[in-house]
Tab-separated table of C-alpha atoms in Angstrom:
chain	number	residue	atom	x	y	z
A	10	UNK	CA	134.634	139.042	66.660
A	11	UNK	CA	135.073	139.162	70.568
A	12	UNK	CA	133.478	136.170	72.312
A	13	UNK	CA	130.000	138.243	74.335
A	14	UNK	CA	130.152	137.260	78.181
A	15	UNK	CA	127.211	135.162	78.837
A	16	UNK	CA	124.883	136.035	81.531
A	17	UNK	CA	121.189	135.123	81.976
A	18	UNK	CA	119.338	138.236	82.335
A	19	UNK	CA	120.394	141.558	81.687
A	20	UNK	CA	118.721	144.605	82.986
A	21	UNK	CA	119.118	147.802	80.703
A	22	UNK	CA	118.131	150.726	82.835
A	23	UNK	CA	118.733	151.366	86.597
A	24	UNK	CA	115.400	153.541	87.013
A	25	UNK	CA	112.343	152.473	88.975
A	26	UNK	CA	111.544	149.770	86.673
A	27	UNK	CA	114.987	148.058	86.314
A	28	UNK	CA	115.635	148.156	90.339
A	29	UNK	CA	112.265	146.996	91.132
A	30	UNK	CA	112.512	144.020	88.720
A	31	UNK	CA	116.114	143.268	90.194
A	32	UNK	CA	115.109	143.554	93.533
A	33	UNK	CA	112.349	141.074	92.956
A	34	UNK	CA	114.790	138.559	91.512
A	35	UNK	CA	116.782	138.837	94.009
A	36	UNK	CA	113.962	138.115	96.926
A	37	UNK	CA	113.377	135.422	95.271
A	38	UNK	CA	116.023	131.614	96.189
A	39	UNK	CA	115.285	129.661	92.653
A	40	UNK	CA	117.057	132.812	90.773
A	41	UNK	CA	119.576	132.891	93.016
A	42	UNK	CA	122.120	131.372	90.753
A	43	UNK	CA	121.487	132.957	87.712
A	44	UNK	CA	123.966	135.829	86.604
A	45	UNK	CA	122.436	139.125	85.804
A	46	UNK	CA	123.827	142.379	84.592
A	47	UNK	CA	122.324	145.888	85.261
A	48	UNK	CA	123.251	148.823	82.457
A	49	UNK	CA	122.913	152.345	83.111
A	50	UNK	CA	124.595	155.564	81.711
A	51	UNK	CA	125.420	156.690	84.972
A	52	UNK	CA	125.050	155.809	88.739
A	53	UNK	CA	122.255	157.132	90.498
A	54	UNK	CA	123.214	159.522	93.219
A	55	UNK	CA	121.033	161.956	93.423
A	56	UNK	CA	117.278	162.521	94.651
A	57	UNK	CA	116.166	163.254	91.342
A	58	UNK	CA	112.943	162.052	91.607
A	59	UNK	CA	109.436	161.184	94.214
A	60	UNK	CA	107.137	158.005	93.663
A	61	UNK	CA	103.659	158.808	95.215
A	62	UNK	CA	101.092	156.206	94.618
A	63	UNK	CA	97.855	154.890	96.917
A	64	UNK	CA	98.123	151.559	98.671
A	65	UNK	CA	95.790	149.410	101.007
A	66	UNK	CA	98.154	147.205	102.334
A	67	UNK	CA	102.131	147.372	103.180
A	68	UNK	CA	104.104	147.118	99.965
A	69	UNK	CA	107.278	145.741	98.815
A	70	UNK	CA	109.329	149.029	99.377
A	71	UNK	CA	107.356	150.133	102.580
A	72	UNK	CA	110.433	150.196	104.721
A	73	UNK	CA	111.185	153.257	102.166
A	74	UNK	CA	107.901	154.933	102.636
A	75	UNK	CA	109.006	158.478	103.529
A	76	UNK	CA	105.916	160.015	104.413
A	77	UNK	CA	102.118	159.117	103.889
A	78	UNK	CA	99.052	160.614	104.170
A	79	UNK	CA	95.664	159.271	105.128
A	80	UNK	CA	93.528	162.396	104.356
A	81	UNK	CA	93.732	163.725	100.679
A	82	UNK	CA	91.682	166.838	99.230
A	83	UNK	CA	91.096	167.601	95.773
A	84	UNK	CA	90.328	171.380	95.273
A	85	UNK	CA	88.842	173.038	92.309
A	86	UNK	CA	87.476	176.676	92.364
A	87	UNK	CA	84.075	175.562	92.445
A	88	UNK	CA	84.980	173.849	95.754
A	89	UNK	CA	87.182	170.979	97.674
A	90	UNK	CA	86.656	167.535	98.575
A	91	UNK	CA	87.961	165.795	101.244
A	92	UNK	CA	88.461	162.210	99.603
A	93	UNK	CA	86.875	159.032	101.935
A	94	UNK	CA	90.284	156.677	101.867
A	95	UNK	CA	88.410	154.044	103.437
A	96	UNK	CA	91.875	151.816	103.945
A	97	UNK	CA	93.797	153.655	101.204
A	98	UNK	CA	97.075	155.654	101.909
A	99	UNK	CA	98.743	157.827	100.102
A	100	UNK	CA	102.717	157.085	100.284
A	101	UNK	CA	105.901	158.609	99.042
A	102	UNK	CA	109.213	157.380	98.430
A	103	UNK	CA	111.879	159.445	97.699
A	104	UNK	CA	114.479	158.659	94.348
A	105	UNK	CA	117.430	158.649	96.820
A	106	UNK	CA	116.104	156.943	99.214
A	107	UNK	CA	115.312	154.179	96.786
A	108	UNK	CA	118.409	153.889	94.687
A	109	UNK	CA	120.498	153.762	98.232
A	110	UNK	CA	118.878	150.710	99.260
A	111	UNK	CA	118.646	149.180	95.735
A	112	UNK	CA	122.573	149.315	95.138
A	113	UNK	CA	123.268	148.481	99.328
A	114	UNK	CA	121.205	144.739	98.286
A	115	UNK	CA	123.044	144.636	95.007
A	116	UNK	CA	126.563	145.170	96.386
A	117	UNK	CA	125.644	142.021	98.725
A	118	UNK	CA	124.683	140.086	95.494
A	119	UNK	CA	127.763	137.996	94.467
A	120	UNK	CA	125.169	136.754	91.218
A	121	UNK	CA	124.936	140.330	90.093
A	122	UNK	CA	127.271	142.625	88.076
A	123	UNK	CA	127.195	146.214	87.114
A	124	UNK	CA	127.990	148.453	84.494
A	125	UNK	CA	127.841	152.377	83.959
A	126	UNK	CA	128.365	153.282	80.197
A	127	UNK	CA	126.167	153.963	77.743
A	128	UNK	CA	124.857	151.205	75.284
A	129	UNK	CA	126.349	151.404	71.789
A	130	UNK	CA	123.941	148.383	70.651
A	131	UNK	CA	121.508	146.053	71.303
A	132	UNK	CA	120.991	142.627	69.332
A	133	UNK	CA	117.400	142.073	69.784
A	134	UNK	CA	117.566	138.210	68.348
A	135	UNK	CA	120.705	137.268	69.460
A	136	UNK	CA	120.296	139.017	72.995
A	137	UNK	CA	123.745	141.251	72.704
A	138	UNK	CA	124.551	144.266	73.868
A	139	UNK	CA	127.480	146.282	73.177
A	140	UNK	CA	129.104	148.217	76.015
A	141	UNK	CA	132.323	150.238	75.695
A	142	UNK	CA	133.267	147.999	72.955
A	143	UNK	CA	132.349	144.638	75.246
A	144	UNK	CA	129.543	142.233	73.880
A	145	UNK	CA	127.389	141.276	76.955
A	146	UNK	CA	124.874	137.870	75.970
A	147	UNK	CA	121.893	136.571	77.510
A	148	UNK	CA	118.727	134.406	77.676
A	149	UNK	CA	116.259	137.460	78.206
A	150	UNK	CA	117.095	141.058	78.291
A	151	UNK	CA	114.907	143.620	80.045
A	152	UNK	CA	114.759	147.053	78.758
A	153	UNK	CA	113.199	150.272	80.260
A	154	UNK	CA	114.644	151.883	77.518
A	155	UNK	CA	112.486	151.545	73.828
A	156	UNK	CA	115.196	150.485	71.118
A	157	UNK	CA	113.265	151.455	68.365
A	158	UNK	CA	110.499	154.188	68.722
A	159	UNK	CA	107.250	153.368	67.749
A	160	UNK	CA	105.285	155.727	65.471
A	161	UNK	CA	101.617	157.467	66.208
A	162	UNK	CA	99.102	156.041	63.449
A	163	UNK	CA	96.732	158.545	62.608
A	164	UNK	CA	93.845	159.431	65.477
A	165	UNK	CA	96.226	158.221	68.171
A	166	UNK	CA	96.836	160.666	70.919
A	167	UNK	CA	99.974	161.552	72.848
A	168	UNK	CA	100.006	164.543	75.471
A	169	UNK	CA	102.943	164.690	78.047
A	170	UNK	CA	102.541	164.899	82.249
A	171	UNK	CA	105.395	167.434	82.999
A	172	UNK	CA	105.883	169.043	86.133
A	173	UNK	CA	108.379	170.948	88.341
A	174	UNK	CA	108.480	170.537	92.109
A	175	UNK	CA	110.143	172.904	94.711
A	176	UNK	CA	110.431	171.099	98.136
A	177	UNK	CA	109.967	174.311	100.454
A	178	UNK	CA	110.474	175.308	104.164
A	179	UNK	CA	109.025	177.222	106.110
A	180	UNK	CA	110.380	179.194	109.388
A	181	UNK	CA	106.902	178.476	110.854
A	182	UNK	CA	104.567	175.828	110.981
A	183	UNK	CA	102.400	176.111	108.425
A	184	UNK	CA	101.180	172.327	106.521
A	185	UNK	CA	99.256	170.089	108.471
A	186	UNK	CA	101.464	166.682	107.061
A	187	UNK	CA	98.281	164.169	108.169
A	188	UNK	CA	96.833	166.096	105.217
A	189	UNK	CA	97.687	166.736	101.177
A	190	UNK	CA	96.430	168.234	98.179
A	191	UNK	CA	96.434	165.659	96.057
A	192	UNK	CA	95.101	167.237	92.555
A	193	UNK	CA	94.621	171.108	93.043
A	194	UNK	CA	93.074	172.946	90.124
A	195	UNK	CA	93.218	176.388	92.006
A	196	UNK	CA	95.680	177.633	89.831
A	197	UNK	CA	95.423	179.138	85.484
A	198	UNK	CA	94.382	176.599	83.286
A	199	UNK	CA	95.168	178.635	79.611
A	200	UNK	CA	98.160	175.801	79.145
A	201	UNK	CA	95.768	172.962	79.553
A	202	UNK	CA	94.702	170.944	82.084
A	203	UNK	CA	97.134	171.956	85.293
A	204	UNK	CA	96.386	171.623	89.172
A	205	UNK	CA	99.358	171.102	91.655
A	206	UNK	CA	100.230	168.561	94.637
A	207	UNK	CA	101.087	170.614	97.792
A	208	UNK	CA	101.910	166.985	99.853
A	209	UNK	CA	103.559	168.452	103.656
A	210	UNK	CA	106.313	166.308	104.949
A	211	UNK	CA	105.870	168.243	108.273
A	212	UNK	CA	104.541	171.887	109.794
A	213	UNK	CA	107.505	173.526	108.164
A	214	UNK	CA	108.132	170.920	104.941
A	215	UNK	CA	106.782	170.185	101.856
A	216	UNK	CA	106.968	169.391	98.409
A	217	UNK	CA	104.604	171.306	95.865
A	218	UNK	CA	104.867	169.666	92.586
A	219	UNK	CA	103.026	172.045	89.196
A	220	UNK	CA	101.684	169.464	87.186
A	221	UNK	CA	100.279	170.113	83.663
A	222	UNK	CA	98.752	167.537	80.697
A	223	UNK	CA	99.696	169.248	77.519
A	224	UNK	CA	101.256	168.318	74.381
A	225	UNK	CA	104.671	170.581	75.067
A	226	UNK	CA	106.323	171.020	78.421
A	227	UNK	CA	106.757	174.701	79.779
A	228	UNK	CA	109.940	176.999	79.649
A	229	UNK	CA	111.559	176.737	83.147
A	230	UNK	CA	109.985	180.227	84.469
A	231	UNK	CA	106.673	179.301	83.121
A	232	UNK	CA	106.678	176.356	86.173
A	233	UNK	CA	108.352	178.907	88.256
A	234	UNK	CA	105.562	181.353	87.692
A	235	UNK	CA	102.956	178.633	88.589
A	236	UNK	CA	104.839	177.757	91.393
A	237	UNK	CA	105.675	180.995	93.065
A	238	UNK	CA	101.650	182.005	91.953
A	239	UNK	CA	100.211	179.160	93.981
A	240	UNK	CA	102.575	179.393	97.323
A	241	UNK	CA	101.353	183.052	97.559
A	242	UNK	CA	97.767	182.736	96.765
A	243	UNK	CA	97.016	179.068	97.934
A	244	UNK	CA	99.617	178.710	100.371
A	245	UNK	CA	99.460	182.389	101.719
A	246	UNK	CA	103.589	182.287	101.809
A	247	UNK	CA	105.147	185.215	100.517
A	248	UNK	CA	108.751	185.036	99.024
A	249	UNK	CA	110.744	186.044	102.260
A	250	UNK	CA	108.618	183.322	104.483
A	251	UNK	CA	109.808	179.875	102.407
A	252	UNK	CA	113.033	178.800	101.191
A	253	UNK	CA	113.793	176.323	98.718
A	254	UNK	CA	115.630	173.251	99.415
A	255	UNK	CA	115.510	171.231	96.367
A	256	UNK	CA	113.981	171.108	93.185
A	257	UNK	CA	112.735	168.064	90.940
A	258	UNK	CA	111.537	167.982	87.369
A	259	UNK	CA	109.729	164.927	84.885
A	260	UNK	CA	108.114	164.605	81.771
A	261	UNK	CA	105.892	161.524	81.275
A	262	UNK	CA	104.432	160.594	78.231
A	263	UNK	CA	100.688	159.992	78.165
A	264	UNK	CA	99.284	158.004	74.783
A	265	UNK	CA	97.391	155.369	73.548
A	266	UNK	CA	100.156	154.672	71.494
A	267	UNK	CA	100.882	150.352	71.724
A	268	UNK	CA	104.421	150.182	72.990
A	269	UNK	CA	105.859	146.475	71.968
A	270	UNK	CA	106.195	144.382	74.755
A	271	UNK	CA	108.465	141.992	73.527
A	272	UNK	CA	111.147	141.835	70.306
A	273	UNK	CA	113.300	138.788	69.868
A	274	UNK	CA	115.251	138.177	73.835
A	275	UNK	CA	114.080	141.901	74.760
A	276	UNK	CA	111.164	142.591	77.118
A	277	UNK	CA	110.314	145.851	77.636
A	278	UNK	CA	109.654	147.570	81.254
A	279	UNK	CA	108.648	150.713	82.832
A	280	UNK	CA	107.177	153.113	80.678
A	281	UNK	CA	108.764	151.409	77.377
A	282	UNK	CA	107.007	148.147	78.482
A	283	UNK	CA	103.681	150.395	78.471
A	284	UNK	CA	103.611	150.230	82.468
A	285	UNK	CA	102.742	154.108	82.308
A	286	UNK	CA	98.686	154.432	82.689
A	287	UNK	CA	97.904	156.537	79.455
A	288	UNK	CA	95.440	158.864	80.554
A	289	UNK	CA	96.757	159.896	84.170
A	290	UNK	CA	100.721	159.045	83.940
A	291	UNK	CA	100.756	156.823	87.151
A	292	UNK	CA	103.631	154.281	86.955
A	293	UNK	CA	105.118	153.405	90.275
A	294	UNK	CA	102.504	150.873	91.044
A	295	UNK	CA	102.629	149.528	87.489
A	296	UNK	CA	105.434	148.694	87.625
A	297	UNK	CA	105.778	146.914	91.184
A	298	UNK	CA	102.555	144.181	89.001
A	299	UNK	CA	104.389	144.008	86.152
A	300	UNK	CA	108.142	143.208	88.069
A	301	UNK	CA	106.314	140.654	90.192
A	302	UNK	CA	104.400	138.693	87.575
A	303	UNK	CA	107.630	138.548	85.183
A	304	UNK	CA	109.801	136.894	88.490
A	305	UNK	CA	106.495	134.551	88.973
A	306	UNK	CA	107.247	133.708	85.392
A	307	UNK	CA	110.973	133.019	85.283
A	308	UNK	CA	110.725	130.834	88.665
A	309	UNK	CA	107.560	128.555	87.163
A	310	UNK	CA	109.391	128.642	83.478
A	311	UNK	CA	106.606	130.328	81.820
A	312	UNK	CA	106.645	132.448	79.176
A	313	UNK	CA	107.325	136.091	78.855
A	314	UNK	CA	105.904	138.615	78.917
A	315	UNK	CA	103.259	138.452	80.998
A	316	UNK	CA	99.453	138.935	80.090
A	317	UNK	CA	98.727	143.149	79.950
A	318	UNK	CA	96.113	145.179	80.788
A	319	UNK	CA	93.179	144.322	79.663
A	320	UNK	CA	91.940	145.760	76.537
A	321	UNK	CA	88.913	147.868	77.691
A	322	UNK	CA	91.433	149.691	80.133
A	323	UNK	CA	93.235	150.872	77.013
A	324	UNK	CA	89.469	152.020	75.415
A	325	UNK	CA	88.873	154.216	78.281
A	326	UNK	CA	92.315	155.529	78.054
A	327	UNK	CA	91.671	156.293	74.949
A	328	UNK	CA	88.482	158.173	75.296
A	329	UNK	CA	89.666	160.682	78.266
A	330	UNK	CA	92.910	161.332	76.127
A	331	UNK	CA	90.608	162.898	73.216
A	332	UNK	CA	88.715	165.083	75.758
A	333	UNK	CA	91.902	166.017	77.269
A	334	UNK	CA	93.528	166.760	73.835
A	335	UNK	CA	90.694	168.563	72.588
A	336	UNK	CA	89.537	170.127	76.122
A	337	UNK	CA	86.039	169.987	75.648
A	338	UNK	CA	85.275	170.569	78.438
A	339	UNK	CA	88.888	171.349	80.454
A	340	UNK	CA	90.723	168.724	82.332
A	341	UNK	CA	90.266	169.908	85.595
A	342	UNK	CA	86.137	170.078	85.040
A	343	UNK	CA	86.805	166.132	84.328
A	344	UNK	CA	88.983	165.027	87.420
A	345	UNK	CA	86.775	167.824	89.761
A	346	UNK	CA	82.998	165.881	88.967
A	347	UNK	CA	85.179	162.142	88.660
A	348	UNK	CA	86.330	162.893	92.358
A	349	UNK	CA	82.899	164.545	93.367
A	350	UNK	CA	80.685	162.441	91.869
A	351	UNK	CA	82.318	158.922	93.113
A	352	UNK	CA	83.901	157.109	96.184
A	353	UNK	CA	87.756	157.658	95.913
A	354	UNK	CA	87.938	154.251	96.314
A	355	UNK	CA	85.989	153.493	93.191
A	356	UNK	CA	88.577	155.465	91.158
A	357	UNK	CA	91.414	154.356	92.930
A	358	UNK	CA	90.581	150.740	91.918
A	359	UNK	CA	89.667	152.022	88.422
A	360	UNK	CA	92.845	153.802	87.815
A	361	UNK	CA	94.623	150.128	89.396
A	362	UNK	CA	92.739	148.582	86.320
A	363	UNK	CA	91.193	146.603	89.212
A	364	UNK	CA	87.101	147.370	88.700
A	365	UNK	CA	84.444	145.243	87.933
A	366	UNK	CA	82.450	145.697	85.147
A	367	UNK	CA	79.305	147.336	86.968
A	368	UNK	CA	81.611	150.024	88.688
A	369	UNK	CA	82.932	151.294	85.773
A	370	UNK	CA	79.744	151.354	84.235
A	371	UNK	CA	78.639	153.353	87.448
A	372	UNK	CA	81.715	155.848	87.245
A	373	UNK	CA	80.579	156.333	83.635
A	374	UNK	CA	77.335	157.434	84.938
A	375	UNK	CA	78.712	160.163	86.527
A	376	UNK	CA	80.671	162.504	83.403
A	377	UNK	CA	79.454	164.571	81.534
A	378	UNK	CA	78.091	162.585	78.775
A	379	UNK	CA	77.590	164.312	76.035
A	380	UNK	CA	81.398	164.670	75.318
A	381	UNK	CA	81.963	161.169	76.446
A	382	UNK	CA	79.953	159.518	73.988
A	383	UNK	CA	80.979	161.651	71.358
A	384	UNK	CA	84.453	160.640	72.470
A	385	UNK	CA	83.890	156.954	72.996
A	386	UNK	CA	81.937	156.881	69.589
A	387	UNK	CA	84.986	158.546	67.572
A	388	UNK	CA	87.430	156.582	69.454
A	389	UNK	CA	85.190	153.407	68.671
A	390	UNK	CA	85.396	154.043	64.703
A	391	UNK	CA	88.722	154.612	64.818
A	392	UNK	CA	89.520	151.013	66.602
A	393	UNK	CA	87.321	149.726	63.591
A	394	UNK	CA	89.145	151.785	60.745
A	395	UNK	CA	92.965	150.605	62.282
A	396	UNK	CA	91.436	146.987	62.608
């Protein structure tokens, strides 16, 4: 058998989890020596994809902020909120924009090689993987890819986030980019819970993103009816007055299901390393904790992975994935009275897994709480059954 080429970490997956972890490494002078190798099917050339995600403070990828907003509404038909940011932003940062950078620091890299192919293996005890034929070794490999899927046990939920976005111009000015929509439930909600981002670039710019939570994604004129529905009605724009310039499409899983976050040399990142928030799909931030506390790791030699979540996080999960699931009542009643009834920045902090104990109890104060408790109570004997 062919000798694998030894290298200390490898890196399967050149998506927003395997760059960000990279890029970490990188920053960071007691990993400079180490050899790592990055995996993907294919190079990333294209602007297939947006990261939006709140912030208080300047980030690591801030110089690749490509718009942000510090006024964000959340519109429902029984009325719109203008949402107190109180130091939060709103940012953006565009796919492109991100893997251009990423690959201009790893072409600089002399420590770090790369490879486009798909992987025919993966060793998870020996730390192999098998490329074109070409055994590749290592110390610790990270995956955002799950080698083995895991299985739903019985009562556990899994719904997808799926959207379709159409960046659009306008020959006009017509979006007021200071401001965004930032959930928008004006629109059908027979699928399931749906509501759309309409987030302005500039007067003539923006992207609007149809977002629903159901267990199957749509057929591609489904989105395009949703789409085209909510530029005419909500946007007043009839066909002839926008164009479209691009187009961008996702499908996030959102479950309670326990992704394994280690097997053998692997440890799992991104979504596969359960970085995806169940019960909302937000990742980007996620992701930027979980890369930085596995490079504080590696440089102090401890081990990996890294603590997760903690466990009550995954309860409430849990609970608003049955009422979304079984839509009693509808999604968008849920997010409308969450954003009405509380401080933004209280559910911006919740949704970071970042609140103390007495303001989640006070955010709990404010559902509806009949369907809640039922919820939390069925969710709570099914914990006990699975124990």
């Amino acid at each position: 058998m062919q000798q694998a080429q030894r290298f200390d970490y490898i890196i399967l997956g050149a998506g927003a989890a395997g760059l960000s972890l990279l890029l970490r490494m990188l920053q960071q002078p007691a990993l400079s020596q180490k050899q790592i190798l990055l995996i993907d099917r294919s190079p990333k050339t294209s602007n297939d994809r947006t990261w939006c995600f709140w912030e208080q403070a300047p980030g690591f990828f801030e110089h690749l902020v490509h718009h942000q907003w510090p006024a964000l509404w959340v519109k429902h038909p029984n009325g719109a909120k203008a949402l107190q940011m109180k130091g939060y932003t709103y940012k953006m940062i565009r796919g492109i924009d991100f893997y251009r950078h990423a690959f201009a620091q790893i072409k600089q890299a002399a420590n770090v090689q790369v490879v486009f192919a798909p992987v025919q293996h993966v060793s998870v005890h020996e730390g192999v993987v098998t490329v074109q034929d070409i055994r590749y070794q290592a110390e610790h490999i990270f995956s955002s890819v799950l080698l083995q899927e895991p299985s739903l046990k019985p009562g556990q939920h899994y719904l997808l986030q799926h959207f379709k976005g159409w960046w659009i111009e306008t020959a006009r000015p017509c979006f007021n980019p200071q401001e965004a929509d930032f959930m928008n439930f004006c629109t059908p909600q027979h699928h399931g819970a749906a509501f759309v981002y309409a987030l302005p670039v500039s007067p003539t710019r923006a992207l609007i993103e149809y977002t629903l939570f159901t267990p199957e994604p749509l057929t591609d004129a489904q989105y395009e009816e949703g789409l085209t529905r909510f530029i005419n009605q909500q946007l007043t724009l009839s066909t002839g007055q926008y164009r479209i310039t691009d187009m961008e499409t996702g499908i996030i899983p959102m479950t309670n299901l326990r992704f394994p976050l280690q097997e053998g040399r692997v440890t799992y990142i991104g979504t596969a390393g359960g970085q995806t928030k169940a019960s909302t799909g937000y990742t980007f931030q996620n992701i930027q904790k979980h890369s930085q506390a596995i490079v504080h790791r590696l440089t102090n030699g401890l081990p990996l992975p890294p603590p997760n979540t903690p466990a009550r996080y995954g309860f409430y999960d849990s609970v608003l994935l049955r009422i979304l699931s079984e839509r009693k009542p509808e999604g968008a009643d849920v997010f409308y009275r969450l954003f009405t009834k509380n401080p933004a920045t209280r559910l911006f902090k919740f949704l970071d897994s970042e609140t103390a104990w007495w303001q989640e109890l006070a955010l709990m104060a404010t559902v509806q709480q009949g369907p809640f408790i039922k919820a939390a109570i069925q969710e709570l004997r099914l914990a006990a059954k699975n124990r």
